[in-house]
């Protein structure tokens, strides 16, 4: 407990404007959503509705929102001890030794949101930008199988690691059709990078000597946002939202001309990198509201993880998931509001008993937050803050021993042999692998997130 | 309520600690696996010096080494092929020591060593499977150890089934003699060329005529081995990438080519690859157990020896 308190204090001290929204997909968009455990599809009513449920913009006042958000990641991956007799002949000379992964990235960022009624009655425009402090359009790919031994030789959290470093650009419109129903639609945008190189190889047997020209193009990748909020009864509010998949894609196209082949068409080498993947999702929320606008809210989210693309644009065979959240907000007279939420987020990653090492855990969420309206120099302001703890329930992964060991090749899913058996070389018999996830690994830990929002109603 | 509190407390404690380092399910390999584990399903080979009967199923492994001159460099190209021969002894010709035979010959699998830029050509098994069973004849000068052995020429015609052995190869995809033998919608047969990451770099549509002659000697009752002579006429009809379309010039490698023919029906002390015990060894059974085949017969796929090829120039 002391350790926990120390860490909590450290986070508080280390994030001086510990503020609000971000890392939206993991922790919730904005301090209010984060305090509700990442929920809010039925109750959102500010600029963050742009991301959570654009229909909520129809209930948002004219408002400018600025905030900060951070996540302190204390998750880790512990590799099981390698038994002897499984090394390849290059295993001892790899650039990096096989090693555990600790504290898989902490992140922090700032966001700006805006909601403004437009010229048509009941129509509101929302805009939202969130930028990680670590930079714009960062990418850091890794392989999920034995190929990673030639790089960091470590495993990485697939969903809670670098994925939360993604930036957000969103804009949406919310329209109140009637007192009891509002709808919204918007766009989420991420950058897309395309790199073309032309290479002239002077000697096919010596790739270190080549002339290269580079052409770089930036474009945008878009995803549709949409939603509806219905209030069939005074005490009941139902929200439904949809967000299409989006990711940051880098395409590299190398055109290679080789000396002696100048008269022929050059050869092509194409590489795709995918970062910050967010799957398609549908959220359904149901809020029971009392007269002081306090509420209890239950929400479920379906995520289409089966469409997931790994860092190299390959299908990863994840499972679709349903997440559950229960939360509430209580308004005190003259003391603002108090919020709390709990949730359960199951992992989409199936047991990694074979060749791949996608690492992810089931998560339990606990969130707490508060907000208060106040006036400063005649300006109407609202401050919201939140803290959220996500526990990664420990997961132990054991690789499966196959009776027939396949040779590593494209399409092979089982734990595979990197060296063909040769009876004349006894050390090649049986399984030889440098797969960093062999013979297994354990993952767990926690993520502590905090946010603060300052909203100016004008 | 107390149970819930207890659960949350335990979950929090577990999550706040680094996961403990556990033991995996794999034991040290020297103690439990290796060749012994691999050949559990095989009858142990107990070959004797002389062959008493040549009847049965044999596997023929060919290692064809050529020096390849392409894209401004010289590399050694090695082609490994696996065949199955159902051998029927010619009763009229059996002497005390010599024997001739007729064999139904099937090509099962083919692999090629990496080329320049670490590109590797893969021959899909559908191509060997599309080849007809051919009849070969062979002769043992003596079935005793060190006795001579010859096999009639094997001619593989991929994508040009009707071509004769001395006819000029077609060079255009629309040549009437070109047949879509692997039925992929493209002329000839299609090889995939993969880069060092295992990704498909390009596909080539080719026609190929390969003539193979072997001559060797009896090693024991389940094994014959010796020299291989080959001539390969290969024409790339089209390709998805220009680099893969480049024509190469082949010369005999100073390392030489060879063959090994071994019994795979469990008779005469040979290993038994009839895993489904239906009385016949099939290409599927051989292809699914190639690693086992190689290790149990002490066969090695060497790395290309480019230096020897360059030195021979």
GROMACS .gro file of N, CA and C in nm, chain A residues 156-307:
model
  456
  156UNK      N    1   0.640  -0.639  -2.645
  156UNK     CA    2   0.575  -0.511  -2.622
  156UNK      C    3   0.426  -0.531  -2.597
  157UNK      N    4   0.370  -0.445  -2.512
  157UNK     CA    5   0.224  -0.446  -2.498
  157UNK      C    6   0.163  -0.399  -2.629
  158UNK      N    7   0.068  -0.473  -2.678
  158UNK     CA    8   0.016  -0.445  -2.811
  158UNK      C    9  -0.085  -0.331  -2.810
  159UNK      N   10  -0.161  -0.319  -2.703
  159UNK     CA   11  -0.272  -0.223  -2.705
  159UNK      C   12  -0.248  -0.106  -2.611
  160UNK      N   13  -0.190  -0.130  -2.497
  160UNK     CA   14  -0.172  -0.021  -2.401
  160UNK      C   15  -0.032   0.040  -2.408
  161UNK      N   16   0.048  -0.001  -2.503
  161UNK     CA   17   0.184   0.053  -2.512
  161UNK      C   18   0.188   0.177  -2.599
  162UNK      N   19   0.252   0.165  -2.715
  162UNK     CA   20   0.271   0.284  -2.799
  162UNK      C   21   0.140   0.333  -2.859
  163UNK      N   22   0.035   0.249  -2.856
  163UNK     CA   23  -0.090   0.288  -2.919
  163UNK      C   24  -0.148   0.415  -2.856
  164UNK      N   25  -0.120   0.437  -2.726
  164UNK     CA   26  -0.177   0.554  -2.660
  164UNK      C   27  -0.099   0.681  -2.690
  165UNK      N   28  -0.001   0.674  -2.777
  165UNK     CA   29   0.070   0.795  -2.817
  165UNK      C   30   0.009   0.859  -2.941
  166UNK      N   31  -0.103   0.807  -2.985
  166UNK     CA   32  -0.165   0.861  -3.106
  166UNK      C   33  -0.230   0.995  -3.080
  167UNK      N   34  -0.227   1.079  -3.183
  167UNK     CA   35  -0.293   1.208  -3.172
  167UNK      C   36  -0.437   1.196  -3.221
  168UNK      N   37  -0.517   1.299  -3.189
  168UNK     CA   38  -0.659   1.297  -3.229
  168UNK      C   39  -0.692   1.428  -3.298
  169UNK      N   40  -0.752   1.419  -3.413
  169UNK     CA   41  -0.810   1.535  -3.480
  169UNK      C   42  -0.954   1.497  -3.516
  170UNK      N   43  -1.050   1.568  -3.459
  170UNK     CA   44  -1.190   1.531  -3.483
  170UNK      C   45  -1.276   1.655  -3.498
  171UNK      N   46  -1.376   1.645  -3.583
  171UNK     CA   47  -1.475   1.752  -3.598
  171UNK      C   48  -1.610   1.687  -3.621
  172UNK      N   49  -1.716   1.749  -3.568
  172UNK     CA   50  -1.849   1.687  -3.581
  172UNK      C   51  -1.958   1.793  -3.570
  173UNK      N   52  -2.076   1.752  -3.615
  173UNK     CA   53  -2.195   1.835  -3.603
  173UNK      C   54  -2.299   1.760  -3.521
  174UNK      N   55  -2.364   1.829  -3.426
  174UNK     CA   56  -2.474   1.770  -3.351
  174UNK      C   57  -2.601   1.850  -3.376
  175UNK      N   58  -2.712   1.781  -3.392
  175UNK     CA   59  -2.837   1.849  -3.424
  175UNK      C   60  -2.949   1.792  -3.338
  176UNK      N   61  -3.021   1.886  -3.273
  176UNK     CA   62  -3.133   1.842  -3.189
  176UNK      C   63  -3.259   1.840  -3.277
  177UNK      N   64  -3.305   1.721  -3.309
  177UNK     CA   65  -3.424   1.708  -3.394
  177UNK      C   66  -3.549   1.748  -3.318
  178UNK      N   67  -3.555   1.710  -3.193
  178UNK     CA   68  -3.668   1.742  -3.106
  178UNK      C   69  -3.617   1.740  -2.964
  179UNK      N   70  -3.703   1.777  -2.868
  179UNK     CA   71  -3.655   1.779  -2.730
  179UNK      C   72  -3.605   1.643  -2.685
  180UNK      N   73  -3.658   1.538  -2.744
  180UNK     CA   74  -3.627   1.404  -2.695
  180UNK      C   75  -3.523   1.329  -2.781
  181UNK      N   76  -3.480   1.389  -2.891
  181UNK     CA   77  -3.384   1.316  -2.976
  181UNK      C   78  -3.285   1.412  -3.042
  182UNK      N   79  -3.160   1.372  -3.042
  182UNK     CA   80  -3.058   1.448  -3.114
  182UNK      C   81  -2.966   1.349  -3.187
  183UNK      N   82  -2.909   1.398  -3.296
  183UNK     CA   83  -2.820   1.313  -3.375
  183UNK      C   84  -2.689   1.387  -3.402
  184UNK      N   85  -2.589   1.312  -3.441
  184UNK     CA   86  -2.461   1.377  -3.470
  184UNK      C   87  -2.380   1.294  -3.568
  185UNK      N   88  -2.292   1.364  -3.640
  185UNK     CA   89  -2.204   1.296  -3.734
  185UNK      C   90  -2.072   1.373  -3.742
  186UNK      N   91  -1.963   1.301  -3.762
  186UNK     CA   92  -1.834   1.369  -3.765
  186UNK      C   93  -1.726   1.287  -3.832
  187UNK      N   94  -1.608   1.343  -3.829
  187UNK     CA   95  -1.491   1.276  -3.890
  187UNK      C   96  -1.374   1.277  -3.793
  188UNK      N   97  -1.306   1.167  -3.792
  188UNK     CA   98  -1.184   1.153  -3.714
  188UNK      C   99  -1.070   1.140  -3.817
  189UNK      N  100  -0.962   1.208  -3.793
  189UNK     CA  101  -0.856   1.213  -3.894
  189UNK      C  102  -0.721   1.178  -3.832
  190UNK      N  103  -0.645   1.097  -3.901
  190UNK     CA  104  -0.507   1.072  -3.861
  190UNK      C  105  -0.418   1.088  -3.984
  191UNK      N  106  -0.293   1.123  -3.964
  191UNK     CA  107  -0.206   1.142  -4.080
  191UNK      C  108  -0.171   1.010  -4.149
  192UNK      N  109  -0.137   1.023  -4.273
  192UNK     CA  110  -0.090   0.907  -4.349
  192UNK      C  111   0.035   0.952  -4.423
  193UNK      N  112   0.134   0.868  -4.417
  193UNK     CA  113   0.263   0.905  -4.472
  193UNK      C  114   0.302   0.807  -4.582
  194UNK      N  115   0.346   0.862  -4.691
  194UNK     CA  116   0.389   0.777  -4.801
  194UNK      C  117   0.530   0.818  -4.845
  195UNK      N  118   0.620   0.724  -4.840
  195UNK     CA  119   0.759   0.752  -4.876
  195UNK      C  120   0.797   0.671  -4.999
  196UNK      N  121   0.847   0.739  -5.097
  196UNK     CA  122   0.895   0.671  -5.219
  196UNK      C  123   1.044   0.693  -5.232
  197UNK      N  124   1.116   0.587  -5.247
  197UNK     CA  125   1.259   0.602  -5.271
  197UNK      C  126   1.295   0.539  -5.404
  198UNK      N  127   1.392   0.599  -5.469
  198UNK     CA  128   1.449   0.540  -5.590
  198UNK      C  129   1.594   0.509  -5.558
  199UNK      N  130   1.631   0.384  -5.575
  199UNK     CA  131   1.765   0.341  -5.535
  199UNK      C  132   1.839   0.282  -5.654
  200UNK      N  133   1.963   0.319  -5.665
  200UNK     CA  134   2.048   0.261  -5.770
  200UNK      C  135   2.157   0.180  -5.701
  201UNK      N  136   2.152   0.050  -5.721
  201UNK     CA  137   2.248  -0.039  -5.657
  201UNK      C  138   2.361  -0.065  -5.755
  202UNK      N  139   2.480  -0.026  -5.712
  202UNK     CA  140   2.593  -0.037  -5.806
  202UNK      C  141   2.644  -0.179  -5.818
  203UNK      N  142   2.627  -0.255  -5.710
  203UNK     CA  143   2.673  -0.394  -5.710
  203UNK      C  144   2.571  -0.476  -5.633
  204UNK      N  145   2.507  -0.570  -5.699
  204UNK     CA  146   2.399  -0.646  -5.636
  204UNK      C  147   2.446  -0.722  -5.513
  205UNK      N  148   2.575  -0.751  -5.508
  205UNK     CA  149   2.627  -0.826  -5.394
  205UNK      C  150   2.673  -0.735  -5.281
  206UNK      N  151   2.662  -0.603  -5.299
  206UNK     CA  152   2.708  -0.509  -5.196
  206UNK      C  153   2.603  -0.400  -5.179
  207UNK      N  154   2.510  -0.423  -5.083
  207UNK     CA  155   2.398  -0.330  -5.066
  207UNK      C  156   2.439  -0.204  -4.990
  208UNK      N  157   2.562  -0.199  -4.941
  208UNK     CA  158   2.603  -0.081  -4.865
  208UNK      C  159   2.637   0.036  -4.956
  209UNK      N  160   2.649   0.010  -5.083
  209UNK     CA  161   2.689   0.116  -5.175
  209UNK      C  162   2.577   0.139  -5.275
  210UNK      N  163   2.492   0.239  -5.247
  210UNK     CA  164   2.383   0.269  -5.340
  210UNK      C  165   2.351   0.418  -5.336
  211UNK      N  166   2.294   0.467  -5.444
  211UNK     CA  167   2.250   0.607  -5.451
  211UNK      C  168   2.099   0.610  -5.434
  212UNK      N  169   2.048   0.705  -5.351
  212UNK     CA  170   1.906   0.705  -5.316
  212UNK      C  171   1.847   0.845  -5.331
  213UNK      N  172   1.729   0.852  -5.392
  213UNK     CA  173   1.646   0.973  -5.390
  213UNK      C  174   1.518   0.944  -5.314
  214UNK      N  175   1.467   1.044  -5.239
  214UNK     CA  176   1.350   1.022  -5.154
  214UNK      C  177   1.241   1.122  -5.188
  215UNK      N  178   1.115   1.073  -5.194
  215UNK     CA  179   0.999   1.160  -5.211
  215UNK      C  180   0.901   1.127  -5.099
  216UNK      N  181   0.860   1.230  -5.024
  216UNK     CA  182   0.776   1.209  -4.906
  216UNK      C  183   0.643   1.279  -4.926
  217UNK      N  184   0.532   1.206  -4.907
  217UNK     CA  185   0.398   1.266  -4.918
  217UNK      C  186   0.322   1.245  -4.788
  218UNK      N  187   0.254   1.350  -4.742
  218UNK     CA  188   0.168   1.339  -4.624
  218UNK      C  189   0.024   1.355  -4.669
  219UNK      N  190  -0.062   1.272  -4.617
  219UNK     CA  191  -0.205   1.287  -4.645
  219UNK      C  192  -0.281   1.251  -4.517
  220UNK      N  193  -0.411   1.235  -4.527
  220UNK     CA  194  -0.493   1.211  -4.407
  220UNK      C  195  -0.576   1.085  -4.425
  221UNK      N  196  -0.595   1.016  -4.314
  221UNK     CA  197  -0.681   0.898  -4.313
  221UNK      C  198  -0.803   0.932  -4.229
  222UNK      N  199  -0.922   0.902  -4.278
  222UNK     CA  200  -1.044   0.948  -4.212
  222UNK      C  201  -1.128   0.832  -4.163
  223UNK      N  202  -1.200   0.858  -4.054
  223UNK     CA  203  -1.296   0.760  -4.002
  223UNK      C  204  -1.424   0.832  -3.966
  224UNK      N  205  -1.534   0.767  -3.990
  224UNK     CA  206  -1.665   0.827  -3.965
  224UNK      C  207  -1.703   0.811  -3.818
  225UNK      N  208  -1.759   0.918  -3.762
  225UNK     CA  209  -1.816   0.914  -3.628
  225UNK      C  210  -1.966   0.941  -3.641
  226UNK      N  211  -2.046   0.881  -3.560
  226UNK     CA  212  -2.189   0.909  -3.564
  226UNK      C  213  -2.255   0.867  -3.436
  227UNK      N  214  -2.374   0.921  -3.409
  227UNK     CA  215  -2.443   0.880  -3.287
  227UNK      C  216  -2.580   0.941  -3.275
  228UNK      N  217  -2.650   0.893  -3.178
  228UNK     CA  218  -2.784   0.943  -3.149
  228UNK      C  219  -2.804   0.938  -2.997
  229UNK      N  220  -2.877   1.037  -2.944
  229UNK     CA  221  -2.915   1.035  -2.803
  229UNK      C  222  -3.066   1.054  -2.796
  230UNK      N  223  -3.130   0.966  -2.724
  230UNK     CA  224  -3.276   0.967  -2.714
  230UNK      C  225  -3.314   0.981  -2.567
  231UNK      N  226  -3.416   1.063  -2.542
  231UNK     CA  227  -3.465   1.080  -2.404
  231UNK      C  228  -3.614   1.049  -2.404
  232UNK      N  229  -3.649   0.921  -2.404
  232UNK     CA  230  -3.791   0.884  -2.414
  232UNK      C  231  -3.871   0.921  -2.289
  233UNK      N  232  -3.804   0.927  -2.175
  233UNK     CA  233  -3.869   0.960  -2.048
  233UNK      C  234  -3.785   1.065  -1.977
  234UNK      N  235  -3.846   1.137  -1.886
  234UNK     CA  236  -3.770   1.241  -1.815
  234UNK      C  237  -3.650   1.184  -1.742
  235UNK      N  238  -3.661   1.064  -1.697
  235UNK     CA  239  -3.555   1.004  -1.615
  235UNK      C  240  -3.466   0.905  -1.691
  236UNK      N  241  -3.486   0.896  -1.819
  236UNK     CA  242  -3.409   0.797  -1.896
  236UNK      C  243  -3.345   0.862  -2.018
  237UNK      N  244  -3.219   0.832  -2.037
  237UNK     CA  245  -3.147   0.884  -2.154
  237UNK      C  246  -3.067   0.768  -2.214
  238UNK      N  247  -3.080   0.749  -2.345
  238UNK     CA  248  -3.014   0.637  -2.414
  238UNK      C  249  -2.924   0.695  -2.523
  239UNK      N  250  -2.801   0.652  -2.526
  239UNK     CA  251  -2.709   0.699  -2.629
  239UNK      C  252  -2.650   0.582  -2.707
  240UNK      N  253  -2.634   0.605  -2.835
  240UNK     CA  254  -2.574   0.502  -2.921
  240UNK      C  255  -2.472   0.573  -3.011
  241UNK      N  256  -2.350   0.521  -3.018
  241UNK     CA  257  -2.250   0.587  -3.104
  241UNK      C  258  -2.173   0.483  -3.183
  242UNK      N  259  -2.118   0.530  -3.294
  242UNK     CA  260  -2.037   0.444  -3.381
  242UNK      C  261  -1.910   0.519  -3.421
  243UNK      N  262  -1.801   0.446  -3.423
  243UNK     CA  263  -1.676   0.505  -3.472
  243UNK      C  264  -1.608   0.401  -3.560
  244UNK      N  265  -1.572   0.440  -3.679
  244UNK     CA  266  -1.506   0.347  -3.770
  244UNK      C  267  -1.359   0.331  -3.731
  245UNK      N  268  -1.295   0.227  -3.786
  245UNK     CA  269  -1.155   0.204  -3.752
  245UNK      C  270  -1.067   0.314  -3.809
  246UNK      N  271  -0.958   0.338  -3.743
  246UNK     CA  272  -0.862   0.437  -3.793
  246UNK      C  273  -0.723   0.399  -3.744
  247UNK      N  274  -0.625   0.434  -3.823
  247UNK     CA  275  -0.487   0.408  -3.783
  247UNK      C  276  -0.394   0.497  -3.862
  248UNK      N  277  -0.276   0.510  -3.811
  248UNK     CA  278  -0.171   0.588  -3.877
  248UNK      C  279  -0.092   0.492  -3.965
  249UNK      N  280  -0.090   0.520  -4.093
  249UNK     CA  281  -0.026   0.427  -4.186
  249UNK      C  282   0.095   0.493  -4.252
  250UNK      N  283   0.200   0.417  -4.259
  250UNK     CA  284   0.318   0.461  -4.333
  250UNK      C  285   0.343   0.361  -4.445
  251UNK      N  286   0.348   0.411  -4.564
  251UNK     CA  287   0.376   0.323  -4.678
  251UNK      C  288   0.512   0.359  -4.737
  252UNK      N  289   0.594   0.260  -4.751
  252UNK     CA  290   0.727   0.283  -4.809
  252UNK      C  291   0.737   0.202  -4.938
  253UNK      N  292   0.776   0.270  -5.044
  253UNK     CA  293   0.786   0.203  -5.175
  253UNK      C  294   0.926   0.230  -5.230
  254UNK      N  295   1.002   0.123  -5.239
  254UNK     CA  296   1.139   0.136  -5.289
  254UNK      C  297   1.145   0.086  -5.433
  255UNK      N  298   1.192   0.172  -5.518
  255UNK     CA  299   1.214   0.134  -5.658
  255UNK      C  300   1.364   0.111  -5.674
  256UNK      N  301   1.400  -0.012  -5.706
  256UNK     CA  302   1.541  -0.049  -5.704
  256UNK      C  303   1.590  -0.080  -5.845
  257UNK      N  304   1.688  -0.006  -5.885
  257UNK     CA  305   1.751  -0.030  -6.015
  257UNK      C  306   1.890  -0.087  -5.988
  258UNK      N  307   1.921  -0.194  -6.054
  258UNK     CA  308   2.049  -0.261  -6.028
  258UNK      C  309   2.141  -0.245  -6.147
  259UNK      N  310   2.265  -0.222  -6.115
  259UNK     CA  311   2.366  -0.206  -6.220
  259UNK      C  312   2.367  -0.328  -6.312
  260UNK      N  313   2.365  -0.302  -6.437
  260UNK     CA  314   2.362  -0.412  -6.534
  260UNK      C  315   2.223  -0.441  -6.584
  261UNK      N  316   2.122  -0.385  -6.516
  261UNK     CA  317   1.983  -0.409  -6.554
  261UNK      C  318   1.914  -0.278  -6.593
  262UNK      N  319   1.992  -0.179  -6.635
  262UNK     CA  320   1.936  -0.047  -6.660
  262UNK      C  321   1.825  -0.047  -6.765
  263UNK      N  322   1.831  -0.138  -6.855
  263UNK     CA  323   1.730  -0.141  -6.961
  263UNK      C  324   1.599  -0.201  -6.920
  264UNK      N  325   1.594  -0.267  -6.806
  264UNK     CA  326   1.472  -0.335  -6.761
  264UNK      C  327   1.392  -0.248  -6.665
  265UNK      N  328   1.267  -0.288  -6.644
  265UNK     CA  329   1.187  -0.222  -6.541
  265UNK      C  330   1.253  -0.244  -6.407
  266UNK      N  331   1.261  -0.141  -6.322
  266UNK     CA  332   1.324  -0.162  -6.190
  266UNK      C  333   1.237  -0.251  -6.101
  267UNK      N  334   1.299  -0.303  -5.999
  267UNK     CA  335   1.224  -0.389  -5.908
  267UNK      C  336   1.165  -0.306  -5.794
  268UNK      N  337   1.059  -0.357  -5.735
  268UNK     CA  338   0.986  -0.284  -5.631
  268UNK      C  339   0.993  -0.358  -5.499
  269UNK      N  340   1.010  -0.283  -5.390
  269UNK     CA  341   1.000  -0.340  -5.256
  269UNK      C  342   0.907  -0.250  -5.177
  270UNK      N  343   0.793  -0.305  -5.134
  270UNK     CA  344   0.694  -0.223  -5.066
  270UNK      C  345   0.680  -0.268  -4.922
  271UNK      N  346   0.680  -0.170  -4.829
  271UNK     CA  347   0.670  -0.197  -4.686
  271UNK      C  348   0.556  -0.112  -4.629
  272UNK      N  349   0.477  -0.173  -4.543
  272UNK     CA  350   0.368  -0.100  -4.478
  272UNK      C  351   0.388  -0.104  -4.327
  273UNK      N  352   0.371   0.011  -4.262
  273UNK     CA  353   0.374   0.016  -4.116
  273UNK      C  354   0.243   0.076  -4.067
  274UNK      N  355   0.188   0.018  -3.962
  274UNK     CA  356   0.061   0.063  -3.906
  274UNK      C  357   0.083   0.095  -3.758
  275UNK      N  358   0.038   0.213  -3.716
  275UNK     CA  359   0.053   0.253  -3.575
  275UNK      C  360  -0.079   0.307  -3.524
  276UNK      N  361  -0.094   0.306  -3.393
  276UNK     CA  362  -0.208   0.370  -3.324
  276UNK      C  363  -0.341   0.318  -3.376
  277UNK      N  364  -0.351   0.189  -3.397
  277UNK     CA  365  -0.474   0.132  -3.452
  277UNK      C  366  -0.588   0.142  -3.350
  278UNK      N  367  -0.700   0.195  -3.395
  278UNK     CA  368  -0.823   0.197  -3.313
  278UNK      C  369  -0.928   0.121  -3.393
  279UNK      N  370  -0.984   0.015  -3.335
  279UNK     CA  371  -1.079  -0.067  -3.412
  279UNK      C  372  -1.214   0.003  -3.424
  280UNK      N  373  -1.300  -0.045  -3.513
  280UNK     CA  374  -1.436   0.008  -3.517
  280UNK      C  375  -1.506  -0.025  -3.385
  281UNK      N  376  -1.592   0.065  -3.343
  281UNK     CA  377  -1.660   0.038  -3.216
  281UNK      C  378  -1.801   0.093  -3.218
  282UNK      N  379  -1.886   0.027  -3.143
  282UNK     CA  380  -2.024   0.072  -3.123
  282UNK      C  381  -2.047   0.072  -2.973
  283UNK      N  382  -2.096   0.184  -2.920
  283UNK     CA  383  -2.123   0.195  -2.776
  283UNK      C  384  -2.271   0.222  -2.752
  284UNK      N  385  -2.323   0.160  -2.653
  284UNK     CA  386  -2.462   0.179  -2.613
  284UNK      C  387  -2.464   0.213  -2.464
  285UNK      N  388  -2.521   0.329  -2.431
  285UNK     CA  389  -2.528   0.371  -2.291
  285UNK      C  390  -2.670   0.398  -2.249
  286UNK      N  391  -2.695   0.372  -2.122
  286UNK     CA  392  -2.830   0.392  -2.068
  286UNK      C  393  -2.815   0.461  -1.933
  287UNK      N  394  -2.870   0.583  -1.922
  287UNK     CA  395  -2.851   0.662  -1.800
  287UNK      C  396  -2.985   0.689  -1.733
  288UNK      N  397  -2.989   0.665  -1.603
  288UNK     CA  398  -3.107   0.697  -1.522
  288UNK      C  399  -3.077   0.830  -1.454
  289UNK      N  400  -3.160   0.931  -1.482
  289UNK     CA  401  -3.128   1.068  -1.441
  289UNK      C  402  -3.229   1.117  -1.338
  290UNK      N  403  -3.182   1.185  -1.234
  290UNK     CA  404  -3.279   1.241  -1.139
  290UNK      C  405  -3.294   1.391  -1.169
  291UNK      N  406  -3.374   1.459  -1.089
  291UNK     CA  407  -3.410   1.596  -1.122
  291UNK      C  408  -3.292   1.692  -1.113
  292UNK      N  409  -3.191   1.657  -1.035
  292UNK     CA  410  -3.075   1.747  -1.025
  292UNK      C  411  -2.965   1.709  -1.125
  293UNK      N  412  -3.006   1.629  -1.223
  293UNK     CA  413  -2.914   1.584  -1.327
  293UNK      C  414  -2.804   1.493  -1.274
  294UNK      N  415  -2.820   1.439  -1.158
  294UNK     CA  416  -2.734   1.329  -1.116
  294UNK      C  417  -2.780   1.206  -1.193
  295UNK      N  418  -2.690   1.114  -1.212
  295UNK     CA  419  -2.732   0.995  -1.289
  295UNK      C  420  -2.649   0.873  -1.251
  296UNK      N  421  -2.708   0.760  -1.286
  296UNK     CA  422  -2.635   0.633  -1.286
  296UNK      C  423  -2.638   0.584  -1.429
  297UNK      N  424  -2.523   0.543  -1.478
  297UNK     CA  425  -2.512   0.511  -1.620
  297UNK      C  426  -2.447   0.374  -1.638
  298UNK      N  427  -2.504   0.297  -1.727
  298UNK     CA  428  -2.441   0.169  -1.762
  298UNK      C  429  -2.412   0.172  -1.912
  299UNK      N  430  -2.296   0.120  -1.950
  299UNK     CA  431  -2.256   0.133  -2.091
  299UNK      C  432  -2.181   0.008  -2.134
  300UNK      N  433  -2.209  -0.032  -2.255
  300UNK     CA  434  -2.132  -0.144  -2.314
  300UNK      C  435  -2.075  -0.099  -2.448
  301UNK      N  436  -1.958  -0.147  -2.478
  301UNK     CA  437  -1.892  -0.110  -2.605
  301UNK      C  438  -1.845  -0.236  -2.676
  302UNK      N  439  -1.885  -0.246  -2.801
  302UNK     CA  440  -1.833  -0.355  -2.886
  302UNK      C  441  -1.717  -0.298  -2.967
  303UNK      N  442  -1.610  -0.372  -2.970
  303UNK     CA  443  -1.496  -0.330  -3.051
  303UNK      C  444  -1.461  -0.441  -3.151
  304UNK      N  445  -1.445  -0.401  -3.275
  304UNK     CA  446  -1.417  -0.498  -3.382
  304UNK      C  447  -1.270  -0.528  -3.395
  305UNK      N  448  -1.214  -0.588  -3.290
  305UNK     CA  449  -1.070  -0.618  -3.290
  305UNK      C  450  -1.033  -0.724  -3.394
  306UNK      N  451  -1.131  -0.796  -3.446
  306UNK     CA  452  -1.095  -0.899  -3.544
  306UNK      C  453  -1.038  -0.835  -3.672
  307UNK      N  454  -1.058  -0.704  -3.687
  307UNK     CA  455  -1.001  -0.635  -3.803
  307UNK      C  456  -0.861  -0.582  -3.775
   0.00000   0.00000   0.00000
